[in-house]
PDB file of C-alpha atoms in Angstrom:
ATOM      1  CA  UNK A   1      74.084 109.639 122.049  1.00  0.00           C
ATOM      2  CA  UNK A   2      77.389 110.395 122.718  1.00  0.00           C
ATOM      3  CA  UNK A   3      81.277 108.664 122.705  1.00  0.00           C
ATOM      4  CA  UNK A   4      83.461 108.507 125.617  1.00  0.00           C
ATOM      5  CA  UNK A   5      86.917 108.674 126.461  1.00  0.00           C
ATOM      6  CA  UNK A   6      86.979 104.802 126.963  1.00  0.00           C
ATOM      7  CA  UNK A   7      85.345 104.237 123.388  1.00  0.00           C
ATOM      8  CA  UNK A   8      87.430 106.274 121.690  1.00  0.00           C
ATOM      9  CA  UNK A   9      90.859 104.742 123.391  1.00  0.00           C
ATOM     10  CA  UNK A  10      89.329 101.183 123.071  1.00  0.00           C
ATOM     11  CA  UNK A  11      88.963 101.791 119.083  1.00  0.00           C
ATOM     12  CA  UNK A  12      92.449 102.725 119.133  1.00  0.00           C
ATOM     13  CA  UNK A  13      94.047 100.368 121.058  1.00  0.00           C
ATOM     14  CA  UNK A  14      92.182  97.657 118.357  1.00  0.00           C
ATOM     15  CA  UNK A  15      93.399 100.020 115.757  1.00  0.00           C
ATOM     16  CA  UNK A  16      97.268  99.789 116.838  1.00  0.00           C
ATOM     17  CA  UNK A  17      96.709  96.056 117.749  1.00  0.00           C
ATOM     18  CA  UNK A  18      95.276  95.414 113.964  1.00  0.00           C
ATOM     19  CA  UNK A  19      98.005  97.553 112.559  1.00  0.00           C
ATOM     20  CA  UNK A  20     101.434  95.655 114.728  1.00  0.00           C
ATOM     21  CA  UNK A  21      99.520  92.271 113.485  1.00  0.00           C
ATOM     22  CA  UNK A  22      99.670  92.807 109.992  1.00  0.00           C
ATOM     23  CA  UNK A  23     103.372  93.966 110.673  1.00  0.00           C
ATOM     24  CA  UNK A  24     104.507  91.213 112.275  1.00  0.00           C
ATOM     25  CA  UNK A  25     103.038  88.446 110.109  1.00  0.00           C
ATOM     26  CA  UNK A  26     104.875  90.665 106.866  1.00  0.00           C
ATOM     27  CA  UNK A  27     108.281  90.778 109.016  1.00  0.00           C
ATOM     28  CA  UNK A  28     107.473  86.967 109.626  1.00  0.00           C
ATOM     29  CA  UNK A  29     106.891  86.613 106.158  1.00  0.00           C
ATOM     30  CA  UNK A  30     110.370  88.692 105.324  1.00  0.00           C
ATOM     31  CA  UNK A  31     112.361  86.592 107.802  1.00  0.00           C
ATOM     32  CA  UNK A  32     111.120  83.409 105.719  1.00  0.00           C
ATOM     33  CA  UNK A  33     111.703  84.613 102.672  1.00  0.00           C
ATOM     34  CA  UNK A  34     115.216  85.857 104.064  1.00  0.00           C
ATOM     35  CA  UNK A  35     116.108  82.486 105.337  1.00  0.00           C
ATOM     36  CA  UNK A  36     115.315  80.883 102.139  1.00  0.00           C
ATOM     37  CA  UNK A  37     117.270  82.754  99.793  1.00  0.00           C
ATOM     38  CA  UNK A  38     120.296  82.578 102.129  1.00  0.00           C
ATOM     39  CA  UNK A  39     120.301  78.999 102.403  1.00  0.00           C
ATOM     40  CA  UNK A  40     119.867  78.623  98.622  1.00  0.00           C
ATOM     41  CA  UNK A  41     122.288  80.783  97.713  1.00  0.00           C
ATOM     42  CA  UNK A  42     124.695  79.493 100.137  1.00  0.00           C
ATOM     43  CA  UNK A  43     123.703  76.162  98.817  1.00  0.00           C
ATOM     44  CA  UNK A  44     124.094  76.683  95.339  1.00  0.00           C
ATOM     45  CA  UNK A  45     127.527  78.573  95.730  1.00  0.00           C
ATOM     46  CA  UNK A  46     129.075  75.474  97.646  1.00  0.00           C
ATOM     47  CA  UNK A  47     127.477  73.183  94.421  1.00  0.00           C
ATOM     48  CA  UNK A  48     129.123  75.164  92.165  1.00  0.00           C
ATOM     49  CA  UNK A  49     132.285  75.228  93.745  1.00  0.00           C
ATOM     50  CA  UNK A  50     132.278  71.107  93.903  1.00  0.00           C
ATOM     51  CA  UNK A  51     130.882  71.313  90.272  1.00  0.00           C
ATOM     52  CA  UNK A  52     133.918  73.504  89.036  1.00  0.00           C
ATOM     53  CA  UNK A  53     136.054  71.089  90.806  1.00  0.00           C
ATOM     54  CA  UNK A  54     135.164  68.407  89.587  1.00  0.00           C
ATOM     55  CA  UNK A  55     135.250  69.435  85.693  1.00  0.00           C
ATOM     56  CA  UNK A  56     138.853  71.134  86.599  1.00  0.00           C
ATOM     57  CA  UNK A  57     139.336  66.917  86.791  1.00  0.00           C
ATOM     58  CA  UNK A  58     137.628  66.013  84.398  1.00  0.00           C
ATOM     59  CA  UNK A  59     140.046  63.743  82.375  1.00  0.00           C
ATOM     60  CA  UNK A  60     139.041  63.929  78.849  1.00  0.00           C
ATOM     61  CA  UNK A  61     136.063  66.107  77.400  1.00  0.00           C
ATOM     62  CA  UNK A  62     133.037  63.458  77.443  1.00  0.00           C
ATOM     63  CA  UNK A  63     133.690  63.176  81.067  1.00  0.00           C
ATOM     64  CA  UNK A  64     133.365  67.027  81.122  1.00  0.00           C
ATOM     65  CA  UNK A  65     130.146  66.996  79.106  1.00  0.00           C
ATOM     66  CA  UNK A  66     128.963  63.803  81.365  1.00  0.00           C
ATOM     67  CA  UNK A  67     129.568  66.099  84.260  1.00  0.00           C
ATOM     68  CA  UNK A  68     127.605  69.396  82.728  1.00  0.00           C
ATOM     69  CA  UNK A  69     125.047  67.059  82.299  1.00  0.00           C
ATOM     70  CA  UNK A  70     124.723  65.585  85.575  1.00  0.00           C
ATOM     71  CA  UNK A  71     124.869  68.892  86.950  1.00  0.00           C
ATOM     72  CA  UNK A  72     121.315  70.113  85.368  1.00  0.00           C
ATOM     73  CA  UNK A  73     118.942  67.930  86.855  1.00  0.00           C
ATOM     74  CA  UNK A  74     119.483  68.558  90.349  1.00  0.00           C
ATOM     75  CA  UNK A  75     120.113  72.064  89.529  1.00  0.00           C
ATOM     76  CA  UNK A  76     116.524  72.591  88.114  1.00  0.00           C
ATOM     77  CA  UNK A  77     114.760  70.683  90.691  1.00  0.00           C
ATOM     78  CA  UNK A  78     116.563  72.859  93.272  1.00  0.00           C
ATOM     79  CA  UNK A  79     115.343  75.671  91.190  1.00  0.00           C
ATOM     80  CA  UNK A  80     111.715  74.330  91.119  1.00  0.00           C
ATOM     81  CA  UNK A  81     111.656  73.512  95.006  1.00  0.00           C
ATOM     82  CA  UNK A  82     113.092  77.289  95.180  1.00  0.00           C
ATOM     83  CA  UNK A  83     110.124  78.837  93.875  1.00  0.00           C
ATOM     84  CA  UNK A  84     107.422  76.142  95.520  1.00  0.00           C
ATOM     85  CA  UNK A  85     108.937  77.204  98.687  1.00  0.00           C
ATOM     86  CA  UNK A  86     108.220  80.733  98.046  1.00  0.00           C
ATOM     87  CA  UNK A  87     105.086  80.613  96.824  1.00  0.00           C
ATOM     88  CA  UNK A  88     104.252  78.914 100.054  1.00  0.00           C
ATOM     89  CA  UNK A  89     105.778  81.881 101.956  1.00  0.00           C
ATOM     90  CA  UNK A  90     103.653  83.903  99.936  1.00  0.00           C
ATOM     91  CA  UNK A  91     100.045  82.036  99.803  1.00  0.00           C
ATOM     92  CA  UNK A  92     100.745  81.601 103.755  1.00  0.00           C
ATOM     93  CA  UNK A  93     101.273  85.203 104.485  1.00  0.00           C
ATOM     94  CA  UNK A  94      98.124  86.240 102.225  1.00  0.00           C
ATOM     95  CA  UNK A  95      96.197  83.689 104.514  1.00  0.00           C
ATOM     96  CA  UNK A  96      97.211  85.364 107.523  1.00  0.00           C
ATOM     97  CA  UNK A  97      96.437  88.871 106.143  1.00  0.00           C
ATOM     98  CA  UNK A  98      93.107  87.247 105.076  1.00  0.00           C
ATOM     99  CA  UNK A  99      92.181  86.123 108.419  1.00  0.00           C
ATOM    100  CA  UNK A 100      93.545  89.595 110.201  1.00  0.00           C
ATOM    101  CA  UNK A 101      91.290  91.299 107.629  1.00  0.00           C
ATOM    102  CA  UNK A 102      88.401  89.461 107.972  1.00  0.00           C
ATOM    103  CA  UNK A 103      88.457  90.231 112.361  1.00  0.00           C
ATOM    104  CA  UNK A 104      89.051  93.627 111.368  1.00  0.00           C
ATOM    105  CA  UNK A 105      86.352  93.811 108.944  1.00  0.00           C
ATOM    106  CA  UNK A 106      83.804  91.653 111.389  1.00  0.00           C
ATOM    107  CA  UNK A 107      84.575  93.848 114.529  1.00  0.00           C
ATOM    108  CA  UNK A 108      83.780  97.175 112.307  1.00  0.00           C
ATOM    109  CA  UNK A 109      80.519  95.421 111.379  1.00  0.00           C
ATOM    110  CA  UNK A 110      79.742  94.473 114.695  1.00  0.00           C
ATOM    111  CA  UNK A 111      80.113  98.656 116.146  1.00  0.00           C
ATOM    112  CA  UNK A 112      78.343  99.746 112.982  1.00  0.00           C
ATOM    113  CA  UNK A 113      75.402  97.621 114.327  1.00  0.00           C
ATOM    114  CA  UNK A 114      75.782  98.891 117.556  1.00  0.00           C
ATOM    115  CA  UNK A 115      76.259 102.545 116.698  1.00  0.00           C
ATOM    116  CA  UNK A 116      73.428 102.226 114.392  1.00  0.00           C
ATOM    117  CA  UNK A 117      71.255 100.727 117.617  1.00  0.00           C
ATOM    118  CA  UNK A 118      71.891 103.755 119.486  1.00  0.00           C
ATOM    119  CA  UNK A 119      71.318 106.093 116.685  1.00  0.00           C
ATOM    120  CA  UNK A 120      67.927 104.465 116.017  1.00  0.00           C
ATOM    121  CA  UNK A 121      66.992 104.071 119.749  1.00  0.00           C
ATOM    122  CA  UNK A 122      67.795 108.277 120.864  1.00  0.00           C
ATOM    123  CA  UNK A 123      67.064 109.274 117.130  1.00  0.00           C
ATOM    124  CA  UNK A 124      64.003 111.589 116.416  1.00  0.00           C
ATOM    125  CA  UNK A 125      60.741 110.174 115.303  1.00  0.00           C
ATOM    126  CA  UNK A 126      60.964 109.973 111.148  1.00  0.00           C
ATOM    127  CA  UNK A 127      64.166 108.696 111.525  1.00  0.00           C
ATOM    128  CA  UNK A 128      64.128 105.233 110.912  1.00  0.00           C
ATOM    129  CA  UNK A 129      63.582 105.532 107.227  1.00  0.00           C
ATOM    130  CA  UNK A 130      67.062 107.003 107.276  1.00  0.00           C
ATOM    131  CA  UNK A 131      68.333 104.402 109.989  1.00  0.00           C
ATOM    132  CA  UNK A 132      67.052 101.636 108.050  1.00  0.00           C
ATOM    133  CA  UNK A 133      68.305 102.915 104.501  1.00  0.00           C
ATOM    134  CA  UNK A 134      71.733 102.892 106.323  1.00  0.00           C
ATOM    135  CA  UNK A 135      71.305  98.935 107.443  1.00  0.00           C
ATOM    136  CA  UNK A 136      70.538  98.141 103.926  1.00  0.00           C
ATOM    137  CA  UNK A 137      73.251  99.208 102.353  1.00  0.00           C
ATOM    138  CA  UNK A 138      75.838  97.439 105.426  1.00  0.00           C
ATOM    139  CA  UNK A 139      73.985  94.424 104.100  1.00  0.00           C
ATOM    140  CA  UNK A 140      74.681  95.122 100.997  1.00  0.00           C
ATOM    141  CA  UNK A 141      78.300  95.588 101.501  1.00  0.00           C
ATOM    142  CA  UNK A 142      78.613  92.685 103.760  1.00  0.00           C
ATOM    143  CA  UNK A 143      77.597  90.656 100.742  1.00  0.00           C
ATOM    144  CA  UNK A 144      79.794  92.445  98.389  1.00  0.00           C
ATOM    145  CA  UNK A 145      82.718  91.624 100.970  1.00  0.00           C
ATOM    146  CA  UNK A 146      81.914  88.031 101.293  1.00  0.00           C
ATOM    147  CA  UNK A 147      81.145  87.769  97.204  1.00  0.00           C
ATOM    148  CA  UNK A 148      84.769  89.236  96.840  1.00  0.00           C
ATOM    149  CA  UNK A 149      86.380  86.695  98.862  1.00  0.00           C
ATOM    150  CA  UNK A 150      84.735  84.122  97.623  1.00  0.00           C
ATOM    151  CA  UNK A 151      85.947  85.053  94.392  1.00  0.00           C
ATOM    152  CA  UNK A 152      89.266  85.763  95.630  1.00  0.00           C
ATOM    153  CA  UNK A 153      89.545  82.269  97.266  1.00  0.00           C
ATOM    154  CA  UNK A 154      88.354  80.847  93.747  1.00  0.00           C
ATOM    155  CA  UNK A 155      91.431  82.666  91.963  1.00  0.00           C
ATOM    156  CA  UNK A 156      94.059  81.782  94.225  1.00  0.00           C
ATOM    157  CA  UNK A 157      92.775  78.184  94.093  1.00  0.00           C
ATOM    158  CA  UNK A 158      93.078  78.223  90.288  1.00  0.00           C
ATOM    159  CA  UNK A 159      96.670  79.934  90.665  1.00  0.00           C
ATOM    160  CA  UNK A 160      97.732  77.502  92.795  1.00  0.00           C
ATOM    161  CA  UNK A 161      96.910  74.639  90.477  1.00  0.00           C
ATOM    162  CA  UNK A 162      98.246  76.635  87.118  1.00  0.00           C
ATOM    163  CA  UNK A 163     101.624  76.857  89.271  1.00  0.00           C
ATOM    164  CA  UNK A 164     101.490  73.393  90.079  1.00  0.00           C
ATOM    165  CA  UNK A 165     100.818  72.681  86.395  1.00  0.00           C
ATOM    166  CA  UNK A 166     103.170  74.329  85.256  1.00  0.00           C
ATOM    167  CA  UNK A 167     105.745  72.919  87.732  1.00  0.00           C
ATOM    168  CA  UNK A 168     105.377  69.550  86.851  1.00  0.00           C
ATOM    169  CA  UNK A 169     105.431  70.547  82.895  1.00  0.00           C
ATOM    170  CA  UNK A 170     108.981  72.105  83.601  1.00  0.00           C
ATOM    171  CA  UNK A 171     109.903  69.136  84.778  1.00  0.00           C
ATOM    172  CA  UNK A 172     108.137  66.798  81.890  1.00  0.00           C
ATOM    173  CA  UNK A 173     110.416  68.968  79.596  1.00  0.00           C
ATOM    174  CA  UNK A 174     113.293  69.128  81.734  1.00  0.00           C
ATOM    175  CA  UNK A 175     113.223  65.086  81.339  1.00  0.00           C
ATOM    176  CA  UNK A 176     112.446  64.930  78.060  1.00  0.00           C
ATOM    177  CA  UNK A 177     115.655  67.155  76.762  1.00  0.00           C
ATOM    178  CA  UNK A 178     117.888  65.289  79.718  1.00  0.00           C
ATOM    179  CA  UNK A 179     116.926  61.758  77.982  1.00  0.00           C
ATOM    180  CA  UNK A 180     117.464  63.043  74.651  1.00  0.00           C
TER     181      UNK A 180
END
C-alpha cells in the first residue's frame, strides 16, 4: 500500500478548497454585518438630526416632552430589528459553516474507509483484529459527531426562541411604560 503524487495533491487541493470556503462565507458574513451597521448608523444619525430639529421648534415644553416621547418607540423597534437582523447574519453564517463542516467531515470519513480497505486488503494475516478495532471506534466517532450536532441543532433552536422571547417581552414593556 502506498500514496501517490496525485493522492497527496488531490487531498490538498480539497484541503485549500475547504479552507477559501469557510473564508469566503466569514468575509460574506463580514460584508453583511458591515452593510448593516452602516445603514443603521447612517440611519439613526439622519433621525437624530430631524429629532434635534424638531425639539429646537418645539414651541412650549409639553410639545418638547410630546416630541421625546414620540421619538422612543420607533427608536426601540429600530433597535430591536437591529439586533434580529444580526442574529440572522449570525445563525446564517453558522449554517453555512455547519454544512462546509459536515462535507469536510463526510469526505474524511469516506478516505478513512477507503484507506482502511486497503490496509485490511495488503495487511498481514492477524491483522484484522487491529483493522477492525480501528472501524469500531470511526463508528463510534461518527455517532459522537452526529449526537453533537444533534444536540447542537437542539440549542440553537432553543436560543433562537429565548431571543425571540425575549424580543417580544422588550417590546410588551416598551408598550407598557409608553402607555403609562
Amino acid at each position: 500500500m502506498y500514496i501517490t503524487p496525485e493522492q497527496i495533491v488531490s487531498s490538498n487541493k480539497a484541503g485549500v478548497e475547504a479552507i477559501l470556503g469557510l473564508a469566503h462565507s466569514q468575509f460574506a458574513a463580514f460584508e453583511r454585518l458591515s452593510a448593516l451597521y452602516f445603514n443603521t448608523t447612517k440611519a439613526a444619525f439622519e433621525e437624530g438630526v430631524g429629532h434635534a430639529k424638531a425639539l429646537l421648534n418645539a414651541k412650549d415644553p409639553q410639545e418638547y416632552i410630546n416630541l421625546n416621547a414620540a421619538a422612543t418607540q420607533p427608536t426601540m423597534e429600530k433597535a430591536i430589528a437591529y439586533s434580529r437582523s444580526v442574529y440572522e447574519v449570525a445563525a446564517q453564517t453558522n449554517g453555512e459553516m455547519a454544512k462546509l463542516l459536515e462535507a469536510q467531515a463526510a469526505e474524511f470519513n469516506k478516505n478513512l474507509v477507503g484507506l482502511l480497505d486497503k490496509v485490511s486488503k495488503n495487511a498481514p494475516a492477524g491483522s484484522d483484529v487491529a483493522v477492525q478495532a480501528v472501524r469500531s471506534a470511526l463508528a463510534a466517532a461518527n455517532t459522537a459527531y452526529d449526537s453533537f450536532n444533534k444536540v447542537a441543532k437542539q440549542a440553537t433552536e432553543i436560543a433562537e426562541a429565548n431571543f425571540s422571547a425575549a424580543t417580544t417581552a422588550t417590546r410588551e414593556t416598551h408598550k407598557k411604560r409608553a402607555a403609562a
